[in-house]
Amino acid sequence: MEKIQMTTPLVEMDGDEMTRILWKMIKEELLLPFIDLKTEYYDLGLKHRDETSDQVTVDSAKATMKYGVAVKCATITPNAARMTEYDLKEMWKSPNGTIRAMLDGTVFRAPIVVKGIEPCVRNWKKPITIARHAYGDVYKNTEMVIPGPGKVELVYTAEDGTTQRELVHQFTGAGVAQGMNNLDASIESFARSCFEYALSTKQDLWFATKDTISKKYDHRLKDIFSEIFEAEYKEKFEIAGITYFYTLIDDAVARIMKAEGGFIWACKNYDGDVMSDMVSSAFGSLAMMTSVLVSPHGYYEYEAAHGTVQRHYYKHLKGEETSTNSVATIFAWTGALRKRGEMDGNTALCEFADHLEKATLSTIENGKMTKDLALITTLPNPTVLNSRDFILAIREELEKLM
Ligand code: NAP
Ligand code: MG
């Protein structure tokens, strides 16, 4: 069989621990035998980040701006324990944070739906994608414990010295108060990322806030989404045959439970934090969840939603067998390859991505899976495979399809 050719490289960001082991296996067994893989390789493993004083992370984000598509392995975010473990020069920032700040994006997370791993909500047939705004709300708050009677005010002082003042509360006893903020520029880029992602995946977009109560703060988000949609996306949505609709968060929560799935739910920062944990656990497992950072400039970075699976890595180092689920990492690759194929008009590459996803899902549907899935599957007598054998079982399925 002739290997599938690529015209443009994609940016490859290698990572740490168990996911770094899986990364190599996936490339060797599932990609290199079938594709003449062109990547620009960046080693974001913690050792190399330290050696380059984290310059490699910045370079990999710049390369993503150049090529448009990246695939990222899970990476360690250093803490005190990692400082000693890796003898680090500095407690480097989270690579995801650095990349996100440079690409100015929104994170979309969607469960990977497969027969045998059933959602707790019976009528959910298709994935529900959460789009979480990564700025503002309670994550950017200022809080105060109010010791006793007194007045709390919100005061804005413009650069020319003029002020606006609002009474928060006239306290007659002790209590608490908090101030939050959001930025038009950040909300605008959040909105554009959501509209772009809906178009690129051909799914409807829902957006919900509590604008009936929060008549200025939440209402601002509602208005910005609406203005951008009317001015820039209405026609594009019509042509793509998809819809955008805004509703109250209470209504959205009630509708989600009755829906079939197959749409994107855009959430404010706090709502997205809470709702994505609910949606992902209701669908099954973190290792069955894709994650993509979409920038309003049209750059895409694909990754798994889970971390480096440290506990499994330590077992692996001791020579013990592991059964680590590689599905989310495989889907990070297929997402990136498909997007590369779409951008380059390379249908063979898009088809390969489809085949690899299909092979992965049918392996599980045939009862062959890693331990985490075997614990929750509805299939009778699943075969539990180790990390490598699971990937080899997928390869067998893939060869049948190619
Ligand atoms: P984690 O790597 O997601 O793993 C937590 C636990 O979840 C594992 O111990 C394992 O449970 C289960 N699990 C996660 N992924 C799995 C998979 N693919 N297959 C099977 N089981 C899986 O989170 P963590 O242990 O809190 O973090 C480890 C490192 O990852 C940290 O250094 C953190 O900074 C980093 N991290 C990176 C990213 C990223 O790069 N996007 C995200 C989160 C965390 P059992 O041990 O019970 O089997
Ligand atoms: Mg959370």
Short mmCIF file of C-alpha atoms and ligand atoms in Angstrom, two decimals:
data_model
loop_
_atom_site.label_atom_id
_atom_site.label_comp_id
_atom_site.label_asym_id
_atom_site.label_seq_id
_atom_site.Cartn_x
_atom_site.Cartn_y
_atom_site.Cartn_z
CA MET A 1 0.00 0.00 0.00
CA GLU A 2 1.26 3.45 -0.89
CA LYS A 3 1.50 5.87 2.03
CA ILE A 4 -0.82 8.88 2.15
CA GLN A 5 1.11 12.04 1.27
CA MET A 6 0.91 15.33 3.18
CA THR A 7 1.54 18.73 1.62
CA THR A 8 1.84 20.90 4.74
CA PRO A 9 3.30 19.90 8.11
CA LEU A 10 1.29 20.03 11.31
CA VAL A 11 2.83 21.12 14.58
CA GLU A 12 3.61 18.19 16.88
CA MET A 13 3.98 18.99 20.60
CA ASP A 14 5.34 16.00 22.48
CA GLY A 15 4.70 15.73 26.21
CA ASP A 16 5.32 13.82 29.43
CA GLU A 17 5.05 10.55 31.33
CA MET A 18 2.56 7.85 30.29
CA THR A 19 1.05 9.93 27.51
CA ARG A 20 4.55 10.37 26.02
CA ILE A 21 4.87 6.55 25.94
CA LEU A 22 1.44 6.24 24.26
CA TRP A 23 2.36 9.05 21.83
CA LYS A 24 5.32 7.06 20.48
CA MET A 25 3.28 3.85 20.18
CA ILE A 26 0.47 5.66 18.36
CA LYS A 27 2.91 7.14 15.86
CA GLU A 28 4.75 3.88 15.28
CA GLU A 29 1.76 1.57 15.03
CA LEU A 30 -1.14 3.71 13.79
CA LEU A 31 0.30 6.62 11.81
CA LEU A 32 3.75 6.03 10.28
CA PRO A 33 2.83 2.73 8.52
CA PHE A 34 0.01 4.53 6.66
CA ILE A 35 1.00 8.19 6.27
CA ASP A 36 4.10 9.93 5.01
CA LEU A 37 3.77 11.98 8.20
CA LYS A 38 5.02 15.56 7.99
CA THR A 39 5.28 17.30 11.34
CA GLU A 40 7.31 20.13 12.79
CA TYR A 41 8.34 18.53 16.09
CA TYR A 42 8.52 20.41 19.41
CA ASP A 43 9.50 18.54 22.55
CA LEU A 44 7.34 19.99 25.35
CA GLY A 45 8.52 17.28 27.74
CA LEU A 46 9.36 18.98 31.05
CA LYS A 47 13.09 18.26 30.78
CA HIS A 48 13.34 20.03 27.43
CA ARG A 49 11.12 22.91 28.55
CA ASP A 50 13.54 23.42 31.42
CA GLU A 51 16.61 23.19 29.16
CA THR A 52 15.17 25.85 26.84
CA SER A 53 13.81 28.02 29.70
CA ASP A 54 10.34 27.28 28.26
CA GLN A 55 11.24 28.92 24.94
CA VAL A 56 10.15 25.68 23.21
CA THR A 57 6.54 26.23 24.35
CA VAL A 58 6.53 29.75 22.91
CA ASP A 59 8.12 28.48 19.67
CA SER A 60 5.52 25.73 19.34
CA ALA A 61 2.69 28.27 19.71
CA LYS A 62 4.32 30.49 17.06
CA ALA A 63 4.61 27.49 14.75
CA THR A 64 0.87 26.85 15.29
CA MET A 65 0.19 30.40 14.07
CA LYS A 66 2.31 29.65 11.00
CA TYR A 67 0.83 26.25 10.06
CA GLY A 68 -2.68 26.58 11.56
CA VAL A 69 -2.91 23.09 13.10
CA ALA A 70 -1.20 21.50 16.10
CA VAL A 71 -1.52 18.26 18.06
CA LYS A 72 -0.42 18.26 21.68
CA CYS A 73 0.46 15.48 24.10
CA ALA A 74 -0.44 15.97 27.79
CA THR A 75 2.28 17.80 29.71
CA ILE A 76 3.24 18.22 33.35
CA THR A 77 2.35 21.55 34.93
CA PRO A 78 5.18 21.95 37.43
CA ASN A 79 4.48 22.22 41.16
CA ALA A 80 6.80 21.98 44.18
CA ALA A 81 7.13 18.19 43.90
CA ARG A 82 8.07 18.43 40.21
CA MET A 83 10.73 21.06 41.00
CA THR A 84 12.65 18.41 42.95
CA GLU A 85 11.74 15.47 40.71
CA TYR A 86 13.06 17.20 37.58
CA ASP A 87 15.59 19.52 39.28
CA LEU A 88 13.98 22.51 37.53
CA LYS A 89 15.53 25.97 37.14
CA GLU A 90 12.12 27.59 37.63
CA MET A 91 8.50 26.58 38.26
CA TRP A 92 7.51 26.99 34.59
CA LYS A 93 3.94 28.00 33.82
CA SER A 94 1.35 25.58 32.44
CA PRO A 95 2.13 25.07 28.72
CA ASN A 96 -1.61 25.07 28.03
CA GLY A 97 -1.90 28.49 29.68
CA THR A 98 1.02 29.88 27.67
CA ILE A 99 -0.31 28.50 24.38
CA ARG A 100 -3.88 29.66 25.13
CA ALA A 101 -2.69 33.18 25.93
CA MET A 102 -0.78 33.35 22.63
CA LEU A 103 -3.49 31.85 20.42
CA ASP A 104 -6.34 33.68 22.25
CA GLY A 105 -8.74 30.79 22.12
CA THR A 106 -11.71 28.93 23.55
CA VAL A 107 -11.53 25.30 24.64
CA PHE A 108 -14.09 22.89 23.22
CA ARG A 109 -14.56 19.52 24.93
CA ALA A 110 -16.66 16.71 23.52
CA PRO A 111 -17.20 13.14 24.71
CA ILE A 112 -16.31 10.28 22.36
CA VAL A 113 -19.48 8.25 22.07
CA VAL A 114 -19.17 4.48 21.61
CA LYS A 115 -21.56 1.52 21.93
CA GLY A 116 -20.94 -0.26 25.20
CA ILE A 117 -20.08 2.92 27.11
CA GLU A 118 -23.54 4.33 27.62
CA PRO A 119 -24.35 7.83 28.87
CA CYS A 120 -26.31 7.93 32.13
CA VAL A 121 -28.86 10.16 30.39
CA ARG A 122 -30.70 7.64 28.23
CA ASN A 123 -31.78 9.97 25.40
CA TRP A 124 -28.27 11.37 24.76
CA LYS A 125 -27.40 9.77 21.41
CA LYS A 126 -24.79 12.21 20.13
CA PRO A 127 -22.02 14.08 21.93
CA ILE A 128 -22.67 17.41 23.64
CA THR A 129 -19.73 19.77 23.19
CA ILE A 130 -19.05 22.33 25.91
CA ALA A 131 -17.41 25.59 24.83
CA ARG A 132 -16.05 27.29 27.91
CA HIS A 133 -15.05 30.94 28.03
CA ALA A 134 -11.63 30.95 29.67
CA TYR A 135 -11.79 34.44 31.21
CA GLY A 136 -13.69 36.34 33.88
CA ASP A 137 -16.51 35.71 36.35
CA VAL A 138 -15.58 34.36 39.76
CA TYR A 139 -12.07 33.43 38.50
CA LYS A 140 -11.21 37.13 38.22
CA ASN A 141 -12.97 38.31 41.36
CA THR A 142 -12.07 40.50 44.29
CA GLU A 143 -13.67 39.54 47.55
CA MET A 144 -14.12 41.16 50.92
CA VAL A 145 -15.30 39.94 54.29
CA ILE A 146 -17.55 42.64 55.70
CA PRO A 147 -17.05 42.74 59.48
CA GLY A 148 -20.10 44.79 60.43
CA PRO A 149 -22.53 47.57 59.54
CA GLY A 150 -21.41 49.88 56.71
CA LYS A 151 -21.71 50.64 53.03
CA VAL A 152 -20.19 48.63 50.12
CA GLU A 153 -19.96 50.43 46.76
CA LEU A 154 -18.72 49.71 43.25
CA VAL A 155 -16.66 52.68 42.02
CA TYR A 156 -15.30 53.20 38.50
CA THR A 157 -12.74 55.97 38.05
CA ALA A 158 -12.14 56.91 34.40
CA GLU A 159 -8.71 58.06 33.24
CA ASP A 160 -9.94 61.70 33.29
CA GLY A 161 -10.91 61.28 36.93
CA THR A 162 -14.69 61.18 36.52
CA THR A 163 -16.42 58.48 38.52
CA GLN A 164 -19.44 56.19 38.41
CA ARG A 165 -20.73 54.82 41.70
CA GLU A 166 -23.23 52.05 42.56
CA LEU A 167 -24.35 50.96 45.99
CA VAL A 168 -23.77 47.21 46.40
CA HIS A 169 -25.37 46.97 49.83
CA GLN A 170 -25.98 48.96 52.97
CA PHE A 171 -24.86 46.38 55.54
CA THR A 172 -26.61 46.39 58.90
CA GLY A 173 -24.47 43.48 60.11
CA ALA A 174 -21.52 41.31 59.01
CA GLY A 175 -21.41 39.60 55.60
CA VAL A 176 -19.38 39.16 52.41
CA ALA A 177 -19.07 40.99 49.09
CA GLN A 178 -17.35 40.37 45.75
CA GLY A 179 -16.59 42.24 42.53
CA MET A 180 -16.09 40.57 39.12
CA ASN A 181 -15.16 41.76 35.65
CA ASN A 182 -15.22 40.74 32.02
CA LEU A 183 -13.78 42.32 28.87
CA ASP A 184 -15.54 43.09 25.59
CA ALA A 185 -12.44 41.97 23.66
CA SER A 186 -12.37 38.61 25.43
CA ILE A 187 -16.12 38.05 25.01
CA GLU A 188 -15.85 38.95 21.31
CA SER A 189 -13.09 36.42 20.71
CA PHE A 190 -15.03 33.80 22.70
CA ALA A 191 -18.09 34.43 20.51
CA ARG A 192 -16.12 34.24 17.25
CA SER A 193 -14.41 31.01 18.36
CA CYS A 194 -17.82 29.46 19.07
CA PHE A 195 -19.30 30.55 15.73
CA GLU A 196 -16.20 29.33 13.84
CA TYR A 197 -16.26 25.98 15.64
CA ALA A 198 -19.98 25.51 14.96
CA LEU A 199 -19.33 26.12 11.26
CA SER A 200 -16.30 23.86 11.13
CA THR A 201 -18.13 20.96 12.84
CA LYS A 202 -21.55 21.75 11.29
CA GLN A 203 -23.35 21.68 14.64
CA ASP A 204 -25.97 24.01 16.12
CA LEU A 205 -24.75 26.47 18.76
CA TRP A 206 -26.56 27.16 22.03
CA PHE A 207 -25.60 29.99 24.35
CA ALA A 208 -27.13 30.66 27.74
CA THR A 209 -26.61 33.09 30.61
CA LYS A 210 -28.73 34.55 33.42
CA ASP A 211 -29.41 37.88 31.71
CA THR A 212 -32.85 38.31 33.31
CA ILE A 213 -31.15 38.72 36.70
CA SER A 214 -27.74 40.02 35.60
CA LYS A 215 -29.11 42.80 33.41
CA LYS A 216 -25.71 44.38 32.70
CA TYR A 217 -22.97 41.75 33.10
CA ASP A 218 -24.63 38.67 31.57
CA HIS A 219 -26.62 40.87 29.22
CA ARG A 220 -23.34 42.20 27.79
CA LEU A 221 -22.34 38.65 26.79
CA LYS A 222 -25.75 38.03 25.23
CA ASP A 223 -25.56 41.31 23.26
CA ILE A 224 -22.02 40.75 21.99
CA PHE A 225 -22.88 37.24 20.77
CA SER A 226 -25.98 38.58 19.06
CA GLU A 227 -24.20 41.54 17.38
CA ILE A 228 -21.38 39.36 16.04
CA PHE A 229 -23.81 36.70 14.85
CA GLU A 230 -26.01 39.18 12.97
CA ALA A 231 -23.07 41.01 11.39
CA GLU A 232 -20.72 38.17 10.53
CA TYR A 233 -22.25 34.71 10.80
CA LYS A 234 -25.99 34.73 10.08
CA GLU A 235 -25.60 33.99 6.36
CA LYS A 236 -22.78 31.49 6.87
CA PHE A 237 -24.98 29.57 9.33
CA GLU A 238 -27.89 29.55 6.87
CA ILE A 239 -25.66 28.19 4.13
CA ALA A 240 -24.26 25.52 6.48
CA GLY A 241 -27.82 24.60 7.59
CA ILE A 242 -27.12 25.16 11.27
CA THR A 243 -28.72 27.45 13.86
CA TYR A 244 -27.63 29.69 16.71
CA PHE A 245 -29.95 30.24 19.59
CA TYR A 246 -29.79 32.05 22.91
CA THR A 247 -31.77 31.04 25.94
CA LEU A 248 -31.75 31.41 29.72
CA ILE A 249 -29.33 29.09 31.52
CA ASP A 250 -32.21 27.44 33.44
CA ASP A 251 -33.99 26.71 30.19
CA ALA A 252 -30.77 25.34 28.63
CA VAL A 253 -30.19 22.96 31.54
CA ALA A 254 -33.75 21.65 31.30
CA ARG A 255 -33.54 21.25 27.51
CA ILE A 256 -30.15 19.49 27.61
CA MET A 257 -31.67 16.67 29.66
CA LYS A 258 -34.34 16.10 27.02
CA ALA A 259 -32.09 16.60 23.99
CA GLU A 260 -30.41 14.02 21.77
CA GLY A 261 -27.06 15.82 21.71
CA GLY A 262 -25.10 16.73 18.60
CA PHE A 263 -24.72 20.44 19.39
CA ILE A 264 -22.36 22.91 21.06
CA TRP A 265 -23.24 24.52 24.36
CA ALA A 266 -21.36 27.78 24.91
CA CYS A 267 -20.96 28.60 28.59
CA LYS A 268 -19.64 31.46 30.66
CA ASN A 269 -16.46 30.57 32.54
CA TYR A 270 -18.11 29.34 35.75
CA ASP A 271 -21.02 27.62 34.02
CA GLY A 272 -18.58 25.84 31.69
CA ASP A 273 -16.43 24.64 34.58
CA VAL A 274 -19.39 23.08 36.35
CA MET A 275 -21.31 21.84 33.31
CA SER A 276 -18.33 20.22 31.55
CA ASP A 277 -17.66 18.02 34.60
CA MET A 278 -21.32 17.04 34.64
CA VAL A 279 -21.49 16.32 30.91
CA SER A 280 -18.19 14.38 30.77
CA SER A 281 -18.94 12.15 33.74
CA ALA A 282 -22.48 11.52 32.48
CA PHE A 283 -20.97 10.34 29.18
CA GLY A 284 -18.45 7.98 30.80
CA SER A 285 -14.80 8.92 31.31
CA LEU A 286 -12.15 11.64 30.96
CA ALA A 287 -10.13 9.29 28.73
CA MET A 288 -13.06 9.37 26.28
CA MET A 289 -13.09 13.13 25.85
CA THR A 290 -11.59 15.21 23.07
CA SER A 291 -10.36 18.74 23.60
CA VAL A 292 -9.53 21.37 21.02
CA LEU A 293 -8.39 24.96 21.40
CA VAL A 294 -9.88 27.09 18.64
CA SER A 295 -8.53 30.58 18.13
CA PRO A 296 -10.64 33.31 16.53
CA HIS A 297 -7.83 33.66 13.95
CA GLY A 298 -8.52 30.13 12.71
CA TYR A 299 -5.72 28.18 14.47
CA TYR A 300 -6.54 24.76 15.93
CA GLU A 301 -4.73 22.86 18.65
CA TYR A 302 -5.92 19.31 19.46
CA GLU A 303 -5.18 17.41 22.69
CA ALA A 304 -6.60 14.86 25.13
CA ALA A 305 -8.67 16.22 28.01
CA HIS A 306 -6.77 14.17 30.63
CA GLY A 307 -3.28 14.62 32.09
CA THR A 308 -0.07 12.60 31.84
CA VAL A 309 -1.47 9.65 33.88
CA GLN A 310 1.42 9.79 36.34
CA ARG A 311 0.40 6.75 38.43
CA HIS A 312 0.45 4.48 35.37
CA TYR A 313 3.84 5.91 34.31
CA TYR A 314 5.45 5.03 37.63
CA LYS A 315 4.15 1.45 37.20
CA HIS A 316 5.56 1.46 33.66
CA LEU A 317 8.97 2.63 34.99
CA LYS A 318 8.98 -0.28 37.45
CA GLY A 319 8.47 -2.64 34.52
CA GLU A 320 4.88 -3.40 35.50
CA GLU A 321 2.12 -3.76 32.91
CA THR A 322 -0.20 -0.79 32.35
CA SER A 323 -3.64 -0.57 30.78
CA THR A 324 -3.80 3.11 29.88
CA ASN A 325 -6.53 4.33 27.57
CA SER A 326 -5.07 5.95 24.43
CA VAL A 327 -8.41 6.87 22.82
CA ALA A 328 -8.34 10.61 23.62
CA THR A 329 -4.74 10.89 22.38
CA ILE A 330 -5.59 8.99 19.17
CA PHE A 331 -8.53 11.34 18.63
CA ALA A 332 -6.24 14.35 19.16
CA TRP A 333 -4.21 13.05 16.20
CA THR A 334 -7.25 12.29 14.03
CA GLY A 335 -8.70 15.73 14.77
CA ALA A 336 -5.46 17.41 13.73
CA LEU A 337 -4.98 15.23 10.63
CA ARG A 338 -8.56 15.82 9.49
CA LYS A 339 -8.22 19.59 9.97
CA ARG A 340 -4.89 19.53 8.08
CA GLY A 341 -6.61 17.55 5.30
CA GLU A 342 -9.52 20.03 5.15
CA MET A 343 -7.18 23.02 5.00
CA ASP A 344 -5.04 21.45 2.28
CA GLY A 345 -7.88 19.86 0.28
CA ASN A 346 -6.31 16.47 1.05
CA THR A 347 -9.26 14.05 1.04
CA ALA A 348 -7.07 10.98 1.56
CA LEU A 349 -5.84 12.42 4.84
CA CYS A 350 -9.40 13.20 6.01
CA GLU A 351 -10.48 9.66 5.11
CA PHE A 352 -7.55 8.22 7.03
CA ALA A 353 -8.66 10.18 10.12
CA ASP A 354 -12.19 8.76 9.71
CA HIS A 355 -10.84 5.22 9.36
CA LEU A 356 -8.61 5.46 12.41
CA GLU A 357 -11.51 6.76 14.54
CA LYS A 358 -13.76 4.00 13.23
CA ALA A 359 -11.11 1.35 13.94
CA THR A 360 -10.69 2.68 17.49
CA LEU A 361 -14.42 2.62 18.18
CA SER A 362 -15.00 -0.82 16.65
CA THR A 363 -12.15 -2.28 18.72
CA ILE A 364 -14.04 -1.20 21.84
CA GLU A 365 -17.40 -2.27 20.42
CA ASN A 366 -15.87 -5.72 19.76
CA GLY A 367 -15.21 -5.95 23.50
CA LYS A 368 -11.48 -5.17 23.47
CA MET A 369 -10.66 -2.27 25.78
CA THR A 370 -8.46 -0.87 28.52
CA LYS A 371 -9.20 -1.38 32.20
CA ASP A 372 -10.89 1.99 32.81
CA LEU A 373 -13.54 1.18 30.20
CA ALA A 374 -13.91 -2.48 31.18
CA LEU A 375 -15.02 -1.22 34.61
CA ILE A 376 -17.95 0.76 33.19
CA THR A 377 -18.92 -1.04 29.97
CA THR A 378 -22.36 -2.53 29.40
CA LEU A 379 -20.82 -5.16 27.07
CA PRO A 380 -20.64 -8.65 28.57
CA ASN A 381 -17.20 -10.20 29.29
CA PRO A 382 -14.91 -7.48 27.93
CA THR A 383 -11.29 -8.39 27.14
CA VAL A 384 -8.95 -6.14 29.15
CA LEU A 385 -5.84 -5.28 27.13
CA ASN A 386 -2.60 -3.62 28.19
CA SER A 387 -1.60 -0.25 26.75
CA ARG A 388 0.34 -1.70 23.77
CA ASP A 389 -2.05 -4.55 22.95
CA PHE A 390 -4.99 -2.15 22.82
CA ILE A 391 -3.15 -0.06 20.21
CA LEU A 392 -2.20 -3.24 18.29
CA ALA A 393 -5.86 -4.36 18.33
CA ILE A 394 -6.80 -0.99 16.80
CA ARG A 395 -4.12 -1.48 14.15
CA GLU A 396 -5.68 -4.81 13.16
CA GLU A 397 -9.06 -3.10 12.68
CA LEU A 398 -7.42 -0.24 10.79
CA GLU A 399 -5.68 -2.58 8.37
CA LYS A 400 -9.07 -4.13 7.52
CA LEU A 401 -10.42 -0.66 6.66
CA MET A 402 -7.45 0.60 4.62
P1 NAP B 1 -4.53 12.55 34.99
O1 NAP B 1 -3.24 12.37 34.33
O2 NAP B 1 -5.68 12.94 34.12
O3 NAP B 1 -4.89 11.21 35.75
C1 NAP B 1 -5.76 11.10 36.86
C2 NAP B 1 -6.30 9.68 36.98
O4 NAP B 1 -7.34 9.51 36.02
C3 NAP B 1 -5.30 8.60 36.64
O5 NAP B 1 -4.49 8.28 37.75
C4 NAP B 1 -6.17 7.48 36.17
O6 NAP B 1 -6.82 6.83 37.24
C5 NAP B 1 -7.25 8.24 35.40
N1 NAP B 1 -6.89 8.44 33.98
C6 NAP B 1 -6.65 9.62 33.35
N2 NAP B 1 -6.38 9.42 32.07
C7 NAP B 1 -6.44 8.09 31.87
C8 NAP B 1 -6.24 7.28 30.73
N3 NAP B 1 -5.91 7.80 29.54
N4 NAP B 1 -6.37 5.94 30.86
C9 NAP B 1 -6.69 5.40 32.06
N5 NAP B 1 -6.90 6.13 33.17
C10 NAP B 1 -6.77 7.46 33.07
O7 NAP B 1 -4.44 13.67 36.11
P2 NAP B 1 -3.36 13.91 37.29
O8 NAP B 1 -2.82 12.60 37.77
O9 NAP B 1 -4.04 14.82 38.22
O10 NAP B 1 -2.18 14.71 36.63
C11 NAP B 1 -0.97 14.14 36.17
C12 NAP B 1 -0.16 15.23 35.47
O11 NAP B 1 -0.86 15.66 34.32
C13 NAP B 1 0.08 16.45 36.33
O12 NAP B 1 1.47 16.76 36.32
C14 NAP B 1 -0.70 17.57 35.66
O13 NAP B 1 -0.02 18.78 35.69
C15 NAP B 1 -0.81 17.07 34.23
N6 NAP B 1 -2.03 17.50 33.51
C16 NAP B 1 -1.86 17.89 32.22
C17 NAP B 1 -2.94 18.24 31.44
C18 NAP B 1 -2.71 18.65 30.01
O14 NAP B 1 -1.59 18.67 29.55
N7 NAP B 1 -3.74 18.97 29.28
C19 NAP B 1 -4.24 18.18 31.98
C20 NAP B 1 -4.39 17.76 33.31
C21 NAP B 1 -3.28 17.40 34.07
P3 NAP B 1 -6.24 5.49 37.97
O15 NAP B 1 -4.87 5.88 38.46
O16 NAP B 1 -7.23 5.27 39.05
O17 NAP B 1 -6.17 4.41 36.95
MG MG B 2 -14.31 21.76 37.11
#
